[in-house]
PDB file of C-alpha atoms in Angstrom:
ATOM      1  CA  UNK A1423     374.138  93.556 135.587  1.00 51.00           C
ATOM      2  CA  UNK A1424     372.294  90.177 135.000  1.00 53.00           C
ATOM      3  CA  UNK A1425     372.538  88.168 132.002  1.00 64.00           C
ATOM      4  CA  UNK A1426     369.765  87.135 130.186  1.00 74.00           C
ATOM      5  CA  UNK A1427     369.870  83.504 131.288  1.00 75.00           C
ATOM      6  CA  UNK A1428     369.460  84.597 134.861  1.00 74.00           C
ATOM      7  CA  UNK A1429     366.778  86.839 134.426  1.00 77.00           C
ATOM      8  CA  UNK A1430     364.710  84.071 132.858  1.00 79.00           C
ATOM      9  CA  UNK A1431     365.656  81.774 135.962  1.00 79.00           C
ATOM     10  CA  UNK A1432     364.494  84.482 138.391  1.00 81.00           C
ATOM     11  CA  UNK A1433     361.230  84.919 136.778  1.00 80.00           C
ATOM     12  CA  UNK A1434     360.636  81.453 136.378  1.00 83.00           C
ATOM     13  CA  UNK A1435     361.550  81.153 140.219  1.00 83.00           C
ATOM     14  CA  UNK A1436     359.182  83.459 141.016  1.00 86.00           C
ATOM     15  CA  UNK A1437     356.246  82.250 139.104  1.00 82.00           C
ATOM     16  CA  UNK A1438     357.042  78.554 139.985  1.00 82.00           C
ATOM     17  CA  UNK A1439     356.655  80.171 143.824  1.00 86.00           C
ATOM     18  CA  UNK A1440     353.368  81.820 143.056  1.00 85.00           C
ATOM     19  CA  UNK A1441     352.062  78.721 141.586  1.00 84.00           C
ATOM     20  CA  UNK A1442     353.173  76.708 144.360  1.00 84.00           C
ATOM     21  CA  UNK A1443     351.253  79.169 146.968  1.00 83.00           C
ATOM     22  CA  UNK A1444     348.092  79.349 144.584  1.00 84.00           C
ATOM     23  CA  UNK A1445     347.754  75.881 144.362  1.00 86.00           C
ATOM     24  CA  UNK A1446     348.482  74.916 148.155  1.00 89.00           C
ATOM     25  CA  UNK A1447     345.724  75.933 150.779  1.00 90.00           C
ATOM     26  CA  UNK A1448     345.296  75.393 154.222  1.00 91.00           C
ATOM     27  CA  UNK A1449     341.964  75.390 155.677  1.00 92.00           C
ATOM     28  CA  UNK A1450     341.794  76.563 159.358  1.00 93.00           C
ATOM     29  CA  UNK A1451     339.589  74.184 161.539  1.00 93.00           C
ATOM     30  CA  UNK A1452     335.886  75.371 161.984  1.00 91.00           C
ATOM     31  CA  UNK A1453     335.800  76.240 158.274  1.00 93.00           C
ATOM     32  CA  UNK A1454     335.334  74.435 154.737  1.00 93.00           C
ATOM     33  CA  UNK A1455     336.018  75.891 151.630  1.00 94.00           C
ATOM     34  CA  UNK A1456     334.104  75.921 148.452  1.00 94.00           C
ATOM     35  CA  UNK A1457     336.158  75.301 145.356  1.00 94.00           C
ATOM     36  CA  UNK A1458     335.153  76.245 141.691  1.00 93.00           C
ATOM     37  CA  UNK A1459     336.888  75.208 138.814  1.00 91.00           C
ATOM     38  CA  UNK A1460     336.066  77.742 135.291  1.00 89.00           C
ATOM     39  CA  UNK A1461     332.823  78.659 137.545  1.00 86.00           C
ATOM     40  CA  UNK A1462     331.646  75.713 138.057  1.00 91.00           C
ATOM     41  CA  UNK A1463     331.504  73.573 141.943  1.00 91.00           C
ATOM     42  CA  UNK A1464     334.691  71.561 142.038  1.00 92.00           C
ATOM     43  CA  UNK A1465     334.837  70.445 145.479  1.00 92.00           C
ATOM     44  CA  UNK A1466     334.505  71.445 149.263  1.00 93.00           C
ATOM     45  CA  UNK A1467     338.124  71.884 150.990  1.00 93.00           C
ATOM     46  CA  UNK A1468     338.305  70.226 154.647  1.00 93.00           C
ATOM     47  CA  UNK A1469     339.909  71.563 157.246  1.00 93.00           C
ATOM     48  CA  UNK A1470     344.142  70.754 156.561  1.00 92.00           C
ATOM     49  CA  UNK A1471     346.183  71.013 153.783  1.00 92.00           C
ATOM     50  CA  UNK A1472     344.576  71.043 149.998  1.00 92.00           C
ATOM     51  CA  UNK A1473     346.336  71.066 146.857  1.00 90.00           C
ATOM     52  CA  UNK A1474     344.025  72.775 143.693  1.00 89.00           C
ATOM     53  CA  UNK A1475     345.042  73.647 140.479  1.00 89.00           C
ATOM     54  CA  UNK A1476     346.250  76.912 140.189  1.00 88.00           C
ATOM     55  CA  UNK A1477     344.722  79.569 137.667  1.00 87.00           C
ATOM     56  CA  UNK A1478     342.102  76.851 137.475  1.00 90.00           C
ATOM     57  CA  UNK A1479     340.692  76.318 140.350  1.00 90.00           C
ATOM     58  CA  UNK A1480     339.584  79.278 142.802  1.00 90.00           C
ATOM     59  CA  UNK A1481     338.295  79.868 146.301  1.00 91.00           C
ATOM     60  CA  UNK A1482     334.432  80.694 145.569  1.00 92.00           C
ATOM     61  CA  UNK A1483     333.580  81.154 149.373  1.00 92.00           C
ATOM     62  CA  UNK A1484     334.860  80.640 152.996  1.00 93.00           C
ATOM     63  CA  UNK A1485     332.218  78.845 154.863  1.00 93.00           C
ATOM     64  CA  UNK A1486     332.085  78.536 158.646  1.00 92.00           C
ATOM     65  CA  UNK A1487     330.819  74.923 160.192  1.00 91.00           C
ATOM     66  CA  UNK A1488     330.611  76.703 163.570  1.00 93.00           C
ATOM     67  CA  UNK A1489     327.361  77.418 165.480  1.00 92.00           C
ATOM     68  CA  UNK A1490     325.842  80.261 163.693  1.00 93.00           C
ATOM     69  CA  UNK A1491     323.911  82.797 166.489  1.00 93.00           C
ATOM     70  CA  UNK A1492     321.016  84.626 164.138  1.00 92.00           C
ATOM     71  CA  UNK A1493     319.340  87.474 165.816  1.00 91.00           C
ATOM     72  CA  UNK A1494     315.875  88.073 164.308  1.00 90.00           C
ATOM     73  CA  UNK A1495     314.689  91.731 164.203  1.00 89.00           C
ATOM     74  CA  UNK A1496     311.960  93.160 166.559  1.00 89.00           C
ATOM     75  CA  UNK A1497     308.525  93.600 164.927  1.00 90.00           C
ATOM     76  CA  UNK A1498     304.876  94.088 165.434  1.00 88.00           C
ATOM     77  CA  UNK A1499     302.212  90.988 165.386  1.00 89.00           C
ATOM     78  CA  UNK A1500     298.796  91.287 165.473  1.00 88.00           C
ATOM     79  CA  UNK A1501     296.987  88.517 167.604  1.00 88.00           C
ATOM     80  CA  UNK A1502     293.699  86.491 166.932  1.00 88.00           C
ATOM     81  CA  UNK A1503     292.025  89.384 169.291  1.00 85.00           C
ATOM     82  CA  UNK A1504     293.643  92.140 167.288  1.00 85.00           C
ATOM     83  CA  UNK A1505     296.252  93.186 169.980  1.00 84.00           C
ATOM     84  CA  UNK A1506     299.466  94.416 168.929  1.00 86.00           C
ATOM     85  CA  UNK A1507     302.092  93.007 170.474  1.00 87.00           C
ATOM     86  CA  UNK A1508     306.251  93.126 169.710  1.00 89.00           C
ATOM     87  CA  UNK A1509     308.368  90.247 169.334  1.00 90.00           C
ATOM     88  CA  UNK A1510     311.970  88.987 168.198  1.00 90.00           C
ATOM     89  CA  UNK A1511     313.502  85.881 168.244  1.00 92.00           C
ATOM     90  CA  UNK A1512     317.434  84.183 168.415  1.00 93.00           C
ATOM     91  CA  UNK A1513     318.536  81.277 166.437  1.00 93.00           C
ATOM     92  CA  UNK A1514     321.311  78.919 166.696  1.00 93.00           C
ATOM     93  CA  UNK A1515     322.133  77.614 163.289  1.00 93.00           C
ATOM     94  CA  UNK A1516     324.809  75.258 161.995  1.00 94.00           C
ATOM     95  CA  UNK A1517     326.167  74.534 158.075  1.00 93.00           C
ATOM     96  CA  UNK A1518     325.964  70.783 157.470  1.00 93.00           C
ATOM     97  CA  UNK A1519     326.447  70.972 153.493  1.00 93.00           C
ATOM     98  CA  UNK A1520     328.081  74.071 152.596  1.00 93.00           C
ATOM     99  CA  UNK A1521     327.616  73.697 148.798  1.00 93.00           C
ATOM    100  CA  UNK A1522     323.538  73.761 149.447  1.00 92.00           C
ATOM    101  CA  UNK A1523     324.191  76.913 151.484  1.00 92.00           C
ATOM    102  CA  UNK A1524     325.691  78.328 148.945  1.00 92.00           C
ATOM    103  CA  UNK A1525     324.194  77.425 146.084  1.00 92.00           C
ATOM    104  CA  UNK A1526     320.424  76.782 147.607  1.00 89.00           C
ATOM    105  CA  UNK A1527     319.812  80.221 148.333  1.00 89.00           C
ATOM    106  CA  UNK A1528     321.556  83.533 147.719  1.00 89.00           C
ATOM    107  CA  UNK A1529     321.691  84.646 151.576  1.00 91.00           C
ATOM    108  CA  UNK A1530     320.960  82.103 153.731  1.00 92.00           C
ATOM    109  CA  UNK A1531     321.371  84.151 156.750  1.00 93.00           C
ATOM    110  CA  UNK A1532     318.670  86.790 155.266  1.00 93.00           C
ATOM    111  CA  UNK A1533     316.503  83.990 153.822  1.00 93.00           C
ATOM    112  CA  UNK A1534     316.653  82.368 157.613  1.00 94.00           C
ATOM    113  CA  UNK A1535     315.411  85.878 159.400  1.00 93.00           C
ATOM    114  CA  UNK A1536     312.525  86.171 157.010  1.00 93.00           C
ATOM    115  CA  UNK A1537     311.119  82.562 157.106  1.00 93.00           C
ATOM    116  CA  UNK A1538     311.464  82.888 161.429  1.00 93.00           C
ATOM    117  CA  UNK A1539     309.671  86.143 161.322  1.00 93.00           C
ATOM    118  CA  UNK A1540     306.829  85.330 158.602  1.00 93.00           C
ATOM    119  CA  UNK A1541     306.141  81.887 160.406  1.00 93.00           C
ATOM    120  CA  UNK A1542     306.280  83.836 164.052  1.00 92.00           C
ATOM    121  CA  UNK A1543     303.521  86.125 162.599  1.00 91.00           C
ATOM    122  CA  UNK A1544     301.639  83.067 161.409  1.00 91.00           C
ATOM    123  CA  UNK A1545     301.906  81.582 164.691  1.00 92.00           C
ATOM    124  CA  UNK A1546     300.741  84.079 167.347  1.00 91.00           C
ATOM    125  CA  UNK A1547     298.271  85.586 164.682  1.00 90.00           C
ATOM    126  CA  UNK A1548     295.961  82.255 165.111  1.00 90.00           C
ATOM    127  CA  UNK A1549     296.626  82.662 169.424  1.00 90.00           C
ATOM    128  CA  UNK A1550     294.783  85.375 171.425  1.00 89.00           C
ATOM    129  CA  UNK A1551     297.036  87.805 173.791  1.00 85.00           C
ATOM    130  CA  UNK A1552     296.530  86.145 176.744  1.00 84.00           C
ATOM    131  CA  UNK A1553     297.771  82.763 174.964  1.00 87.00           C
ATOM    132  CA  UNK A1554     300.756  84.320 173.086  1.00 87.00           C
ATOM    133  CA  UNK A1555     302.044  85.771 176.735  1.00 84.00           C
ATOM    134  CA  UNK A1556     301.337  82.608 178.215  1.00 86.00           C
ATOM    135  CA  UNK A1557     302.782  79.952 176.235  1.00 88.00           C
ATOM    136  CA  UNK A1558     306.587  80.866 175.038  1.00 88.00           C
ATOM    137  CA  UNK A1559     307.694  77.836 174.827  1.00 89.00           C
ATOM    138  CA  UNK A1560     304.878  76.200 172.730  1.00 91.00           C
ATOM    139  CA  UNK A1561     305.444  79.109 170.206  1.00 91.00           C
ATOM    140  CA  UNK A1562     309.199  78.046 170.180  1.00 90.00           C
ATOM    141  CA  UNK A1563     308.566  74.321 169.505  1.00 91.00           C
ATOM    142  CA  UNK A1564     305.762  75.375 166.666  1.00 91.00           C
ATOM    143  CA  UNK A1565     308.075  77.457 164.965  1.00 91.00           C
ATOM    144  CA  UNK A1566     311.178  75.231 165.174  1.00 90.00           C
ATOM    145  CA  UNK A1567     308.993  73.057 163.495  1.00 91.00           C
ATOM    146  CA  UNK A1568     307.854  74.575 161.038  1.00 91.00           C
ATOM    147  CA  UNK A1569     310.967  76.149 159.589  1.00 91.00           C
ATOM    148  CA  UNK A1570     313.335  72.845 160.182  1.00 90.00           C
ATOM    149  CA  UNK A1571     312.566  71.229 156.502  1.00 89.00           C
ATOM    150  CA  UNK A1572     313.054  74.539 154.655  1.00 88.00           C
ATOM    151  CA  UNK A1573     316.213  75.239 156.183  1.00 92.00           C
ATOM    152  CA  UNK A1574     317.361  71.321 155.549  1.00 91.00           C
ATOM    153  CA  UNK A1575     317.042  72.052 152.001  1.00 90.00           C
ATOM    154  CA  UNK A1576     319.706  74.726 152.214  1.00 92.00           C
ATOM    155  CA  UNK A1577     322.034  72.445 153.594  1.00 92.00           C
ATOM    156  CA  UNK A1578     321.491  74.215 157.377  1.00 93.00           C
ATOM    157  CA  UNK A1579     320.206  72.304 160.534  1.00 93.00           C
ATOM    158  CA  UNK A1580     318.392  74.475 163.076  1.00 91.00           C
ATOM    159  CA  UNK A1581     319.882  73.495 166.391  1.00 91.00           C
ATOM    160  CA  UNK A1582     316.897  75.808 168.833  1.00 90.00           C
ATOM    161  CA  UNK A1583     315.291  78.683 168.123  1.00 91.00           C
ATOM    162  CA  UNK A1584     314.504  81.019 171.383  1.00 90.00           C
ATOM    163  CA  UNK A1585     311.787  83.834 171.737  1.00 89.00           C
ATOM    164  CA  UNK A1586     313.320  86.647 173.348  1.00 86.00           C
ATOM    165  CA  UNK A1587     310.999  89.252 174.094  1.00 84.00           C
ATOM    166  CA  UNK A1588     306.852  89.089 173.857  1.00 84.00           C
ATOM    167  CA  UNK A1589     305.637  92.121 174.783  1.00 83.00           C
ATOM    168  CA  UNK A1590     302.349  94.251 174.307  1.00 81.00           C
ATOM    169  CA  UNK A1591     302.856  97.271 172.361  1.00 71.00           C
ATOM    170  CA  UNK A1592     303.155 100.529 174.663  1.00 73.00           C
ATOM    171  CA  UNK A1593     299.397 101.730 173.201  1.00 68.00           C
ATOM    172  CA  UNK A1594     298.259  98.101 174.584  1.00 66.00           C
ATOM    173  CA  UNK A1595     300.332  97.970 177.791  1.00 65.00           C
ATOM    174  CA  UNK A1596     298.539 101.310 178.893  1.00 69.00           C
ATOM    175  CA  UNK A1597     295.224  99.746 177.920  1.00 67.00           C
ATOM    176  CA  UNK A1598     296.249  96.437 180.018  1.00 64.00           C
ATOM    177  CA  UNK A1599     297.171  98.806 182.835  1.00 66.00           C
ATOM    178  CA  UNK A1600     293.850 100.737 182.750  1.00 71.00           C
ATOM    179  CA  UNK A1601     291.988  97.784 182.575  1.00 71.00           C
ATOM    180  CA  UNK A1602     293.518  96.158 185.198  1.00 72.00           C
ATOM    181  CA  UNK A1603     293.257  99.498 187.430  1.00 72.00           C
ATOM    182  CA  UNK A1604     289.584  99.304 186.746  1.00 78.00           C
ATOM    183  CA  UNK A1605     289.280  95.492 187.865  1.00 78.00           C
ATOM    184  CA  UNK A1606     291.001  96.675 190.892  1.00 77.00           C
ATOM    185  CA  UNK A1607     288.616  99.003 192.065  1.00 80.00           C
ATOM    186  CA  UNK A1608     285.491  96.845 191.001  1.00 81.00           C
ATOM    187  CA  UNK A1609     286.837  93.998 193.302  1.00 83.00           C
ATOM    188  CA  UNK A1610     287.253  97.025 196.350  1.00 81.00           C
ATOM    189  CA  UNK A1611     283.784  98.062 195.640  1.00 85.00           C
ATOM    190  CA  UNK A1612     282.625  94.643 195.787  1.00 84.00           C
ATOM    191  CA  UNK A1613     284.716  93.659 199.056  1.00 85.00           C
ATOM    192  CA  UNK A1614     283.264  97.492 200.452  1.00 83.00           C
ATOM    193  CA  UNK A1615     279.972  96.324 199.631  1.00 84.00           C
ATOM    194  CA  UNK A1616     279.894  92.550 201.051  1.00 86.00           C
ATOM    195  CA  UNK A1617     281.426  94.096 204.003  1.00 85.00           C
ATOM    196  CA  UNK A1618     278.498  96.808 204.765  1.00 84.00           C
ATOM    197  CA  UNK A1619     276.409  94.351 204.098  1.00 86.00           C
ATOM    198  CA  UNK A1620     277.515  92.036 206.550  1.00 86.00           C
ATOM    199  CA  UNK A1621     277.766  94.664 208.812  1.00 85.00           C
ATOM    200  CA  UNK A1622     274.136  95.634 208.454  1.00 87.00           C
ATOM    201  CA  UNK A1623     272.857  91.749 208.514  1.00 87.00           C
ATOM    202  CA  UNK A1624     274.804  91.610 211.982  1.00 85.00           C
ATOM    203  CA  UNK A1625     273.395  94.440 213.252  1.00 85.00           C
ATOM    204  CA  UNK A1626     269.923  93.872 212.609  1.00 85.00           C
ATOM    205  CA  UNK A1627     270.404  90.407 214.010  1.00 84.00           C
ATOM    206  CA  UNK A1628     271.559  92.224 217.094  1.00 84.00           C
ATOM    207  CA  UNK A1629     268.760  94.143 217.129  1.00 84.00           C
ATOM    208  CA  UNK A1630     266.487  91.545 216.740  1.00 84.00           C
ATOM    209  CA  UNK A1631     267.723  89.227 219.122  1.00 85.00           C
ATOM    210  CA  UNK A1632     267.449  92.146 221.326  1.00 84.00           C
ATOM    211  CA  UNK A1633     264.119  93.121 221.111  1.00 83.00           C
ATOM    212  CA  UNK A1634     263.400  89.290 221.627  1.00 84.00           C
ATOM    213  CA  UNK A1635     265.269  89.226 224.563  1.00 83.00           C
ATOM    214  CA  UNK A1636     263.244  92.377 225.878  1.00 81.00           C
ATOM    215  CA  UNK A1637     260.192  90.956 225.129  1.00 82.00           C
ATOM    216  CA  UNK A1638     260.715  88.011 227.060  1.00 82.00           C
ATOM    217  CA  UNK A1639     262.299  89.973 229.861  1.00 79.00           C
ATOM    218  CA  UNK A1640     258.610  92.160 229.978  1.00 77.00           C
ATOM    219  CA  UNK A1641     256.531  89.198 229.438  1.00 77.00           C
ATOM    220  CA  UNK A1642     258.758  87.536 232.748  1.00 78.00           C
ATOM    221  CA  UNK A1643     258.118  90.821 234.550  1.00 73.00           C
ATOM    222  CA  UNK A1644     254.730  90.595 234.200  1.00 71.00           C
ATOM    223  CA  UNK A1645     254.271  86.973 235.182  1.00 76.00           C
ATOM    224  CA  UNK A1646     256.553  87.907 238.504  1.00 74.00           C
ATOM    225  CA  UNK A1647     254.650  91.127 239.041  1.00 65.00           C
ATOM    226  CA  UNK A1648     251.033  89.129 238.535  1.00 67.00           C
ATOM    227  CA  UNK A1649     252.101  86.642 240.963  1.00 72.00           C
ATOM    228  CA  UNK A1650     253.555  89.209 243.558  1.00 65.00           C
ATOM    229  CA  UNK A1651     250.512  90.934 243.431  1.00 62.00           C
ATOM    230  CA  UNK A1652     248.354  87.400 243.994  1.00 65.00           C
ATOM    231  CA  UNK A1653     250.946  86.634 246.930  1.00 65.00           C
ATOM    232  CA  UNK A1654     250.439  90.363 248.347  1.00 62.00           C
ATOM    233  CA  UNK A1655     246.442  89.508 248.006  1.00 62.00           C
ATOM    234  CA  UNK A1656     246.209  86.557 249.791  1.00 65.00           C
ATOM    235  CA  UNK A1657     248.810  87.919 252.411  1.00 63.00           C
ATOM    236  CA  UNK A1658     246.790  91.102 253.473  1.00 57.00           C
ATOM    237  CA  UNK A1659     243.675  90.067 252.688  1.00 56.00           C
ATOM    238  CA  UNK A1660     241.275  92.834 254.844  1.00 55.00           C
ATOM    239  CA  UNK A1661     244.498  94.182 256.515  1.00 54.00           C
ATOM    240  CA  UNK A1662     244.991  97.853 255.308  1.00 55.00           C
ATOM    241  CA  UNK A1663     248.142  98.503 257.243  1.00 53.00           C
ATOM    242  CA  UNK A1664     250.507  95.886 256.082  1.00 56.00           C
ATOM    243  CA  UNK A1665     248.998  96.902 252.492  1.00 55.00           C
ATOM    244  CA  UNK A1666     249.578 100.503 253.028  1.00 57.00           C
ATOM    245  CA  UNK A1667     253.296  99.812 254.147  1.00 56.00           C
ATOM    246  CA  UNK A1668     254.304  98.060 251.253  1.00 58.00           C
ATOM    247  CA  UNK A1669     252.472 100.438 248.915  1.00 59.00           C
ATOM    248  CA  UNK A1670     253.891 103.320 250.228  1.00 61.00           C
ATOM    249  CA  UNK A1671     257.532 101.743 250.423  1.00 61.00           C
ATOM    250  CA  UNK A1672     256.971 100.639 246.429  1.00 64.00           C
ATOM    251  CA  UNK A1673     255.451 104.402 245.795  1.00 62.00           C
ATOM    252  CA  UNK A1674     258.614 105.800 247.361  1.00 67.00           C
ATOM    253  CA  UNK A1675     260.924 103.597 245.813  1.00 67.00           C
ATOM    254  CA  UNK A1676     259.254 104.760 242.296  1.00 64.00           C
ATOM    255  CA  UNK A1677     259.248 108.496 243.361  1.00 63.00           C
ATOM    256  CA  UNK A1678     263.153 108.209 244.001  1.00 65.00           C
ATOM    257  CA  UNK A1679     263.741 106.427 240.907  1.00 65.00           C
ATOM    258  CA  UNK A1680     262.201 109.525 239.292  1.00 60.00           C
ATOM    259  CA  UNK A1681     264.369 111.669 241.092  1.00 63.00           C
ATOM    260  CA  UNK A1682     267.595 110.500 239.753  1.00 64.00           C
ATOM    261  CA  UNK A1683     266.796 110.405 236.276  1.00 59.00           C
ATOM    262  CA  UNK A1684     268.621 112.993 233.871  1.00 61.00           C
ATOM    263  CA  UNK A1685     265.665 114.500 232.606  1.00 58.00           C
ATOM    264  CA  UNK A1686     263.563 115.167 235.909  1.00 54.00           C
ATOM    265  CA  UNK A1687     263.624 118.742 237.018  1.00 54.00           C
ATOM    266  CA  UNK A1688     261.191 118.688 239.631  1.00 55.00           C
ATOM    267  CA  UNK A1689     259.554 115.882 241.830  1.00 54.00           C
ATOM    268  CA  UNK A1690     256.285 116.402 243.871  1.00 55.00           C
ATOM    269  CA  UNK A1691     255.114 114.551 246.756  1.00 53.00           C
ATOM    270  CA  UNK A1692     251.391 114.293 247.639  1.00 56.00           C
ATOM    271  CA  UNK A1693     250.898 116.440 250.698  1.00 49.00           C
ATOM    272  CA  UNK A1694     249.035 113.873 252.228  1.00 55.00           C
ATOM    273  CA  UNK A1695     251.141 110.620 251.312  1.00 53.00           C
ATOM    274  CA  UNK A1696     248.993 108.195 253.839  1.00 56.00           C
ATOM    275  CA  UNK A1697     245.464 109.117 252.074  1.00 61.00           C
ATOM    276  CA  UNK A1698     247.301 108.672 248.462  1.00 57.00           C
ATOM    277  CA  UNK A1699     248.568 105.228 249.902  1.00 54.00           C
ATOM    278  CA  UNK A1700     244.815 104.495 251.031  1.00 56.00           C
ATOM    279  CA  UNK A1701     243.302 105.323 247.687  1.00 57.00           C
ATOM    280  CA  UNK A1702     245.332 102.939 246.133  1.00 53.00           C
ATOM    281  CA  UNK A1703     244.815 100.337 248.568  1.00 51.00           C
ATOM    282  CA  UNK A1704     241.003 100.950 247.925  1.00 55.00           C
ATOM    283  CA  UNK A1705     241.662 100.570 244.181  1.00 51.00           C
ATOM    284  CA  UNK A1706     243.702  97.656 245.016  1.00 46.00           C
ATOM    285  CA  UNK A1707     240.590  96.153 247.440  1.00 49.00           C
ATOM    286  CA  UNK A1708     238.060  97.111 244.738  1.00 49.00           C
ATOM    287  CA  UNK A1709     240.397  95.005 241.887  1.00 47.00           C
ATOM    288  CA  UNK A1710     240.507  92.058 244.291  1.00 46.00           C
TER     289      UNK A1710
END
């Protein structure tokens, strides 16, 4: 058995060791510790070996000085034109003053999340759906600008804020798809109508041009026929035989053309072809 003196010495040794351990604090790199003395802020311990008063001083919180990734939950936001979109963000922050971060706000992570969410709703609420979907960089810049001063009061620096998603709600996406389909159908109908109109114009122009050319051909044919009749009249004069031969030849050619027609069934030649031609000559002479 140990004597009373030895027992007391062992107890004192243990007490000294415990006291030394309580008074020596080794702070790792990337952290700063907040020390309170009897419930009041005493000091901020930097990385490395630090000495505090045991049983009087105590470590209240261990604050990281590394960059903190802060996710902001998704939320529904109503735009200026009453469209519902879903958006979320991520923020990169850094504690620059651990004392303010601990005592300036109850929970700086929760406070920053709520501040980002409310500011984001306010910014998007001033924009239309198309503006919100196409101006992500502008939203990010305005968001950081509006929260940086408030967060600085808590001893925190906002390094950047990134907008992760800005998407219409499912019901809004369905409505947009229906609108896009209707717009595509409208454009297709306009294209078809324009094509049909152009085709009709081209057909009408073709018919008009054909009619003009046909009329010109008829006029030229009539002029040629008149000149031919005049030449024949001057050449034949009172001689019936050449005239009969010429008219007979034309008469036979005309009958031949009629016989070649698909619609002709029967071609009847006059019994007295010579007499018929003589009658034509008589009419021609009479007109002359």
